[in-house]
GROMACS .gro file of N, CA and C in nm:
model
  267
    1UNK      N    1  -0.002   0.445   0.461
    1UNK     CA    2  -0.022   0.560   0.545
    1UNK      C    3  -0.134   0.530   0.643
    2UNK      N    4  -0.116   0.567   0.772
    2UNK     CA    5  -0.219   0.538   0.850
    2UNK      C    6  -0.301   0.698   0.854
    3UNK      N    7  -0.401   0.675   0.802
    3UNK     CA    8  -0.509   0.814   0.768
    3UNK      C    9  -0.586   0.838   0.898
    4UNK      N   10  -0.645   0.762   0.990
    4UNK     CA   11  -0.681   0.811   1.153
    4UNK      C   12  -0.694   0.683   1.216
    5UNK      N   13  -0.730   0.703   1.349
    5UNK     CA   14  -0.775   0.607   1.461
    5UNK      C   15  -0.848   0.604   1.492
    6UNK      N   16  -0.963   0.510   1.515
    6UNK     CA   17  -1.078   0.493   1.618
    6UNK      C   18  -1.048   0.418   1.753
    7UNK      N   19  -1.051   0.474   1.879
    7UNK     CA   20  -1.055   0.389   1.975
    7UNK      C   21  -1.162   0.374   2.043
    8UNK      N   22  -1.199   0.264   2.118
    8UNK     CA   23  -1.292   0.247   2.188
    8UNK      C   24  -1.302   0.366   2.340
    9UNK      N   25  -1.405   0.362   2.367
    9UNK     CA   26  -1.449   0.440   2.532
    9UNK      C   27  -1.362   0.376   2.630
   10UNK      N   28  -1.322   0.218   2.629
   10UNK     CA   29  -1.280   0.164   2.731
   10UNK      C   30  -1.111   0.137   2.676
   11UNK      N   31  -1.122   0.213   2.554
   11UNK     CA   32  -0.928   0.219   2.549
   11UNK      C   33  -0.886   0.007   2.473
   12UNK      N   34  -0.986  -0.062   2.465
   12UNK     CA   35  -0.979  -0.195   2.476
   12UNK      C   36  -0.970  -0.234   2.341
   13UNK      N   37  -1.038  -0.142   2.192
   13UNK     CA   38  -1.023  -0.171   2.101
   13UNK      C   39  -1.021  -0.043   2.005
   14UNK      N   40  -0.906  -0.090   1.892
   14UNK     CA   41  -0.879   0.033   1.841
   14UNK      C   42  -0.917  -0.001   1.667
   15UNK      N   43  -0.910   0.117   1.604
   15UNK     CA   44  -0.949   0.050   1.450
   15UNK      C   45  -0.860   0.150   1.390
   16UNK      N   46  -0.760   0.061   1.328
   16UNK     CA   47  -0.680   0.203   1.261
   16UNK      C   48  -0.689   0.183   1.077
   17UNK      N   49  -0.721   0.280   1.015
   17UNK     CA   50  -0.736   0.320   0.895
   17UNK      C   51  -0.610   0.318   0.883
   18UNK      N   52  -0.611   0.238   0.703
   18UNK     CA   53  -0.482   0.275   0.688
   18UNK      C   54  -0.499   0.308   0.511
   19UNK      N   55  -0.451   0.377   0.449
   19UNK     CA   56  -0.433   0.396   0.306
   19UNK      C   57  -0.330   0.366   0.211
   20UNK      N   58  -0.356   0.304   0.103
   20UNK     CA   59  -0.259   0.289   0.082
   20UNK      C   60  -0.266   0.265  -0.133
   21UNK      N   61  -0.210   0.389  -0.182
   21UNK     CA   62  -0.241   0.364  -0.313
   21UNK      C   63  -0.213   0.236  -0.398
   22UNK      N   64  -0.336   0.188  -0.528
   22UNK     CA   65  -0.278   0.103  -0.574
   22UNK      C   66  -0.359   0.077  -0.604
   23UNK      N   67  -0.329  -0.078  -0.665
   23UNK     CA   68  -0.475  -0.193  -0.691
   23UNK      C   69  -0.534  -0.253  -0.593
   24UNK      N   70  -0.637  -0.357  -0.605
   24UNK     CA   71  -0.698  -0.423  -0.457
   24UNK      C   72  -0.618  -0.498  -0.425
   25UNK      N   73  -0.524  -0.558  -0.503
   25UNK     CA   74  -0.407  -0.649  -0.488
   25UNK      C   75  -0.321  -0.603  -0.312
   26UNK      N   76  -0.246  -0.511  -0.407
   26UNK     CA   77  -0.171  -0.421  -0.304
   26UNK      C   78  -0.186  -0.355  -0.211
   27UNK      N   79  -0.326  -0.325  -0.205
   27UNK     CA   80  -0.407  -0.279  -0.070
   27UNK      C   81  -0.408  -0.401   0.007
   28UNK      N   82  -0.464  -0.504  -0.002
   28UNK     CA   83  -0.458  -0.634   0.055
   28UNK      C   84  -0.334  -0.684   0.074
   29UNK      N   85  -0.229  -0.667  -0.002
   29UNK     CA   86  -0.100  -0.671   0.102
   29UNK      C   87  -0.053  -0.607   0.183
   30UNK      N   88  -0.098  -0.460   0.211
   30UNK     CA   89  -0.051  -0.361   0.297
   30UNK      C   90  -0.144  -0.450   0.439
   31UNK      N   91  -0.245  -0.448   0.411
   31UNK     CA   92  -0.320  -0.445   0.493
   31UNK      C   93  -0.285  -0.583   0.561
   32UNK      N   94  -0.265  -0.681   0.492
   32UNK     CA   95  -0.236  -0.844   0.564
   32UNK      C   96  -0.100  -0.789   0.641
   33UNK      N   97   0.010  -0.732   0.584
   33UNK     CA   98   0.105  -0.679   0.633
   33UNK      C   99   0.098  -0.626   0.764
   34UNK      N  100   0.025  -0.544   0.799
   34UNK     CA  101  -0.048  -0.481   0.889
   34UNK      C  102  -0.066  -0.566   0.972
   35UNK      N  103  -0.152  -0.649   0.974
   35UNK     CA  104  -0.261  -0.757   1.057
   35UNK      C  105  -0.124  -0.872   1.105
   36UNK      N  106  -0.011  -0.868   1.039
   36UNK     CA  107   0.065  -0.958   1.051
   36UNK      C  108   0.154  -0.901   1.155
   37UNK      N  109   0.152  -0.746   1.154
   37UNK     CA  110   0.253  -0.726   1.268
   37UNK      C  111   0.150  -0.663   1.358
   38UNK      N  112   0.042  -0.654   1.394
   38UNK     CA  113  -0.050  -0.608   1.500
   38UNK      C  114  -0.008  -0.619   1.640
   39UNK      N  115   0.082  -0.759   1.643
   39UNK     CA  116   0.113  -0.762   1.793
   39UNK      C  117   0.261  -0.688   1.810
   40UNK      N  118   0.341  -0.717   1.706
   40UNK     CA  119   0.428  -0.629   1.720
   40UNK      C  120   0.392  -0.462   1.748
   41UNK      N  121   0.328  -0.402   1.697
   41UNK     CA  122   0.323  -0.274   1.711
   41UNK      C  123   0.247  -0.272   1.817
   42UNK      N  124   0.154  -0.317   1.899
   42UNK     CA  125   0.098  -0.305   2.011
   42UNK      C  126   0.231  -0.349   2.135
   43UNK      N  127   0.267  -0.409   2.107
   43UNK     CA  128   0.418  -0.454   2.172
   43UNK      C  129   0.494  -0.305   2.199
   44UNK      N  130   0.504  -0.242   2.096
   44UNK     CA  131   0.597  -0.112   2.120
   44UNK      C  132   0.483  -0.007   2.164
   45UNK      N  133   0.383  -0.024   2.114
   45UNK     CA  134   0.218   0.108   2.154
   45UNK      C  135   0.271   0.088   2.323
   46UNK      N  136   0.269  -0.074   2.361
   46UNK     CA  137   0.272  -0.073   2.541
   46UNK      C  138   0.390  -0.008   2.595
   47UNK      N  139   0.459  -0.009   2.526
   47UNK     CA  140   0.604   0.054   2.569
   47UNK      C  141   0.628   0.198   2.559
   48UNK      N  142   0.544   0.269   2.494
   48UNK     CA  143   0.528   0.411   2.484
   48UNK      C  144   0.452   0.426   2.539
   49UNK      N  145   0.297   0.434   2.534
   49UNK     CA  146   0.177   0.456   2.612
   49UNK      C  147   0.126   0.450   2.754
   50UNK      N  148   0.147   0.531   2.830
   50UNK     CA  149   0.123   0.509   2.964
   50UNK      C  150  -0.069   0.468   3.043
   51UNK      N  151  -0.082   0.338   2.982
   51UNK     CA  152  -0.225   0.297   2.951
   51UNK      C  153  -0.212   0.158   3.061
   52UNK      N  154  -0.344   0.152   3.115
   52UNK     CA  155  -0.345   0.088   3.188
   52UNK      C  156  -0.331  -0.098   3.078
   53UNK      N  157  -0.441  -0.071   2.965
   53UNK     CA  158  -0.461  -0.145   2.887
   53UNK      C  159  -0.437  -0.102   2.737
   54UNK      N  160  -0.327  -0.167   2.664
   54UNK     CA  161  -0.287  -0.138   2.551
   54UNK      C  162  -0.419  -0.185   2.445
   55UNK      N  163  -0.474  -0.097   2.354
   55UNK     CA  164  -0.602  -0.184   2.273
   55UNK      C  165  -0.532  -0.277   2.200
   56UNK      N  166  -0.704  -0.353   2.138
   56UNK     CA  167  -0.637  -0.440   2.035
   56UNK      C  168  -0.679  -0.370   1.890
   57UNK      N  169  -0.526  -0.400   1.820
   57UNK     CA  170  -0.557  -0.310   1.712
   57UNK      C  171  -0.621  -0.359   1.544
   58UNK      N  172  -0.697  -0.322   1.494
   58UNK     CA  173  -0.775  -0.426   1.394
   58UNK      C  174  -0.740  -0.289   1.318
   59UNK      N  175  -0.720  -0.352   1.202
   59UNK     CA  176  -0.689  -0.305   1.044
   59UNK      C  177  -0.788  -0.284   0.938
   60UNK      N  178  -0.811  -0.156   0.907
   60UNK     CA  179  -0.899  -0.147   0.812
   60UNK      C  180  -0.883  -0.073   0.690
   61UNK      N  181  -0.879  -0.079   0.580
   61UNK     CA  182  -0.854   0.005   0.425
   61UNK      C  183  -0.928   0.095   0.452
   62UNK      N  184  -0.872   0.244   0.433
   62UNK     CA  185  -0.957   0.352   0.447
   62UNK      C  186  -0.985   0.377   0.304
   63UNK      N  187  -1.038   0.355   0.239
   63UNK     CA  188  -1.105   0.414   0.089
   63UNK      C  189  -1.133   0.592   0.084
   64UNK      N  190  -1.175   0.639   0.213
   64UNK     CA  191  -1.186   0.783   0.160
   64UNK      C  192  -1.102   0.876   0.097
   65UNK      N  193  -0.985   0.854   0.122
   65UNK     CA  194  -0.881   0.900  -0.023
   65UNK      C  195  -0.901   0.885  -0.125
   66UNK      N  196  -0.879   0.745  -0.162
   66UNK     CA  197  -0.945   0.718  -0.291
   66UNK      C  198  -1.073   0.735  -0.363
   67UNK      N  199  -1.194   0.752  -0.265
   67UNK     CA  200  -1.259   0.805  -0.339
   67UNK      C  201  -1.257   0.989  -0.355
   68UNK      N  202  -1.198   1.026  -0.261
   68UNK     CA  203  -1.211   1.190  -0.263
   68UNK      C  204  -1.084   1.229  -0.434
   69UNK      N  205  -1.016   1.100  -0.460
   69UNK     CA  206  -0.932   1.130  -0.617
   69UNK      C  207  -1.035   1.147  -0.652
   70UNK      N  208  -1.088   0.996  -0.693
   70UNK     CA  209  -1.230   0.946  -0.771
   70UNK      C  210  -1.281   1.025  -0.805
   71UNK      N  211  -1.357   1.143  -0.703
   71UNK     CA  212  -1.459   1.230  -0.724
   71UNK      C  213  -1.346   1.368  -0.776
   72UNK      N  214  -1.225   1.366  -0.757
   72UNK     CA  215  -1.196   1.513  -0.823
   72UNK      C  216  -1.149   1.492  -0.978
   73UNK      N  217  -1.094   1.370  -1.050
   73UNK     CA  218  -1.134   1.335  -1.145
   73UNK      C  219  -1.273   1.370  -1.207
   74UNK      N  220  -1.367   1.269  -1.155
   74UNK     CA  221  -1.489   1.314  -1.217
   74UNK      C  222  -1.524   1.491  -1.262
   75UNK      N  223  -1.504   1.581  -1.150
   75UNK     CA  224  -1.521   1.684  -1.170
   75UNK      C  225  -1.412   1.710  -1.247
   76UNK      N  226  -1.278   1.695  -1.272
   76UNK     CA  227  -1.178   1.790  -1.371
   76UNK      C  228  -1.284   1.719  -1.501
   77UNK      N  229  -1.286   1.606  -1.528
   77UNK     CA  230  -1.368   1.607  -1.644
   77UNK      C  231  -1.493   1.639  -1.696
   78UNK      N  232  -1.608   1.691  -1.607
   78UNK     CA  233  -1.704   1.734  -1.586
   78UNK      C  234  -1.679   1.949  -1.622
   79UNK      N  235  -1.581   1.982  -1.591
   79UNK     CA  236  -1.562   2.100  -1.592
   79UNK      C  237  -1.442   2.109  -1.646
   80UNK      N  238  -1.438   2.204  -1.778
   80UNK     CA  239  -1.365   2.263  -1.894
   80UNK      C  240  -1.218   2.310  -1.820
   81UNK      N  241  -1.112   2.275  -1.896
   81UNK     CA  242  -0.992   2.352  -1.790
   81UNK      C  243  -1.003   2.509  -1.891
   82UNK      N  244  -0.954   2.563  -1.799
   82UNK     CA  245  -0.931   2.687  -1.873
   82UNK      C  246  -0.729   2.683  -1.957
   83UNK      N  247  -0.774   2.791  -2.064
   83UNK     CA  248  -0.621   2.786  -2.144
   83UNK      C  249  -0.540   2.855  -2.069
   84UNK      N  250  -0.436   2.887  -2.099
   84UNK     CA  251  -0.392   3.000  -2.084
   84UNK      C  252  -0.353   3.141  -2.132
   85UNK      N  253  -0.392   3.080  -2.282
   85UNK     CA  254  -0.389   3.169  -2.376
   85UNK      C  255  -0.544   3.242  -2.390
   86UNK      N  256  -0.657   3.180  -2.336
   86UNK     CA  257  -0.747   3.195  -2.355
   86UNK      C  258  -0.833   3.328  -2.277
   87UNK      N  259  -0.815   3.508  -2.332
   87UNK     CA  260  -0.836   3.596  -2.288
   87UNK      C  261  -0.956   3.617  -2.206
   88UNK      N  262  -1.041   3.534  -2.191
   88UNK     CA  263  -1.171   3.558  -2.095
   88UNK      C  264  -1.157   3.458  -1.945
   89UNK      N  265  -1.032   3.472  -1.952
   89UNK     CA  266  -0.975   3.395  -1.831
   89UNK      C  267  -0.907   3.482  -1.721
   0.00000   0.00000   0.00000
């Protein structure tokens, strides 16, 4: 999943986040994946984009998903679930 974009002021370089669940394994294949078709997809970006200069696009693992699980884990286990049977609920 591509989670956002950074582009540069001058349109010349772009940084796109990308997410992608799993191990570091499989993140690192998404991501080489990625880096492997960079020119391809800038190839079609020029063909849609009415830009004087198409950026160049660099690949980066966005972790803030994963850690925003991370941290809601921590809290479901940090804080009691409630029952349903349980009348002060």
């Amino acid at each position: 999943t591509v989670s956002h974009v950074e582009v540069s002021p001058d349109f010349h370089h772009a940084r796109v986040y990308i997410s992608r669940m799993g191990n570091a394994e499989e993140q690192e294949n998404a991501l080489a994946g990625f880096q492997r078709a960079a020119g391809f997809i800038r190839g079609r970006l020029g063909k849609r984009l009415k830009l004087r200069y198409v950026p160049k696009l660099e690949f980066v693992i966005d972790t803030g998903i994963a850690y925003g699980v991370r941290i809601s884990s921590i809290l479901n286990e940090l804080v009691p679930q409630k029952q349903d049977d349980d009348p002060e609920t």
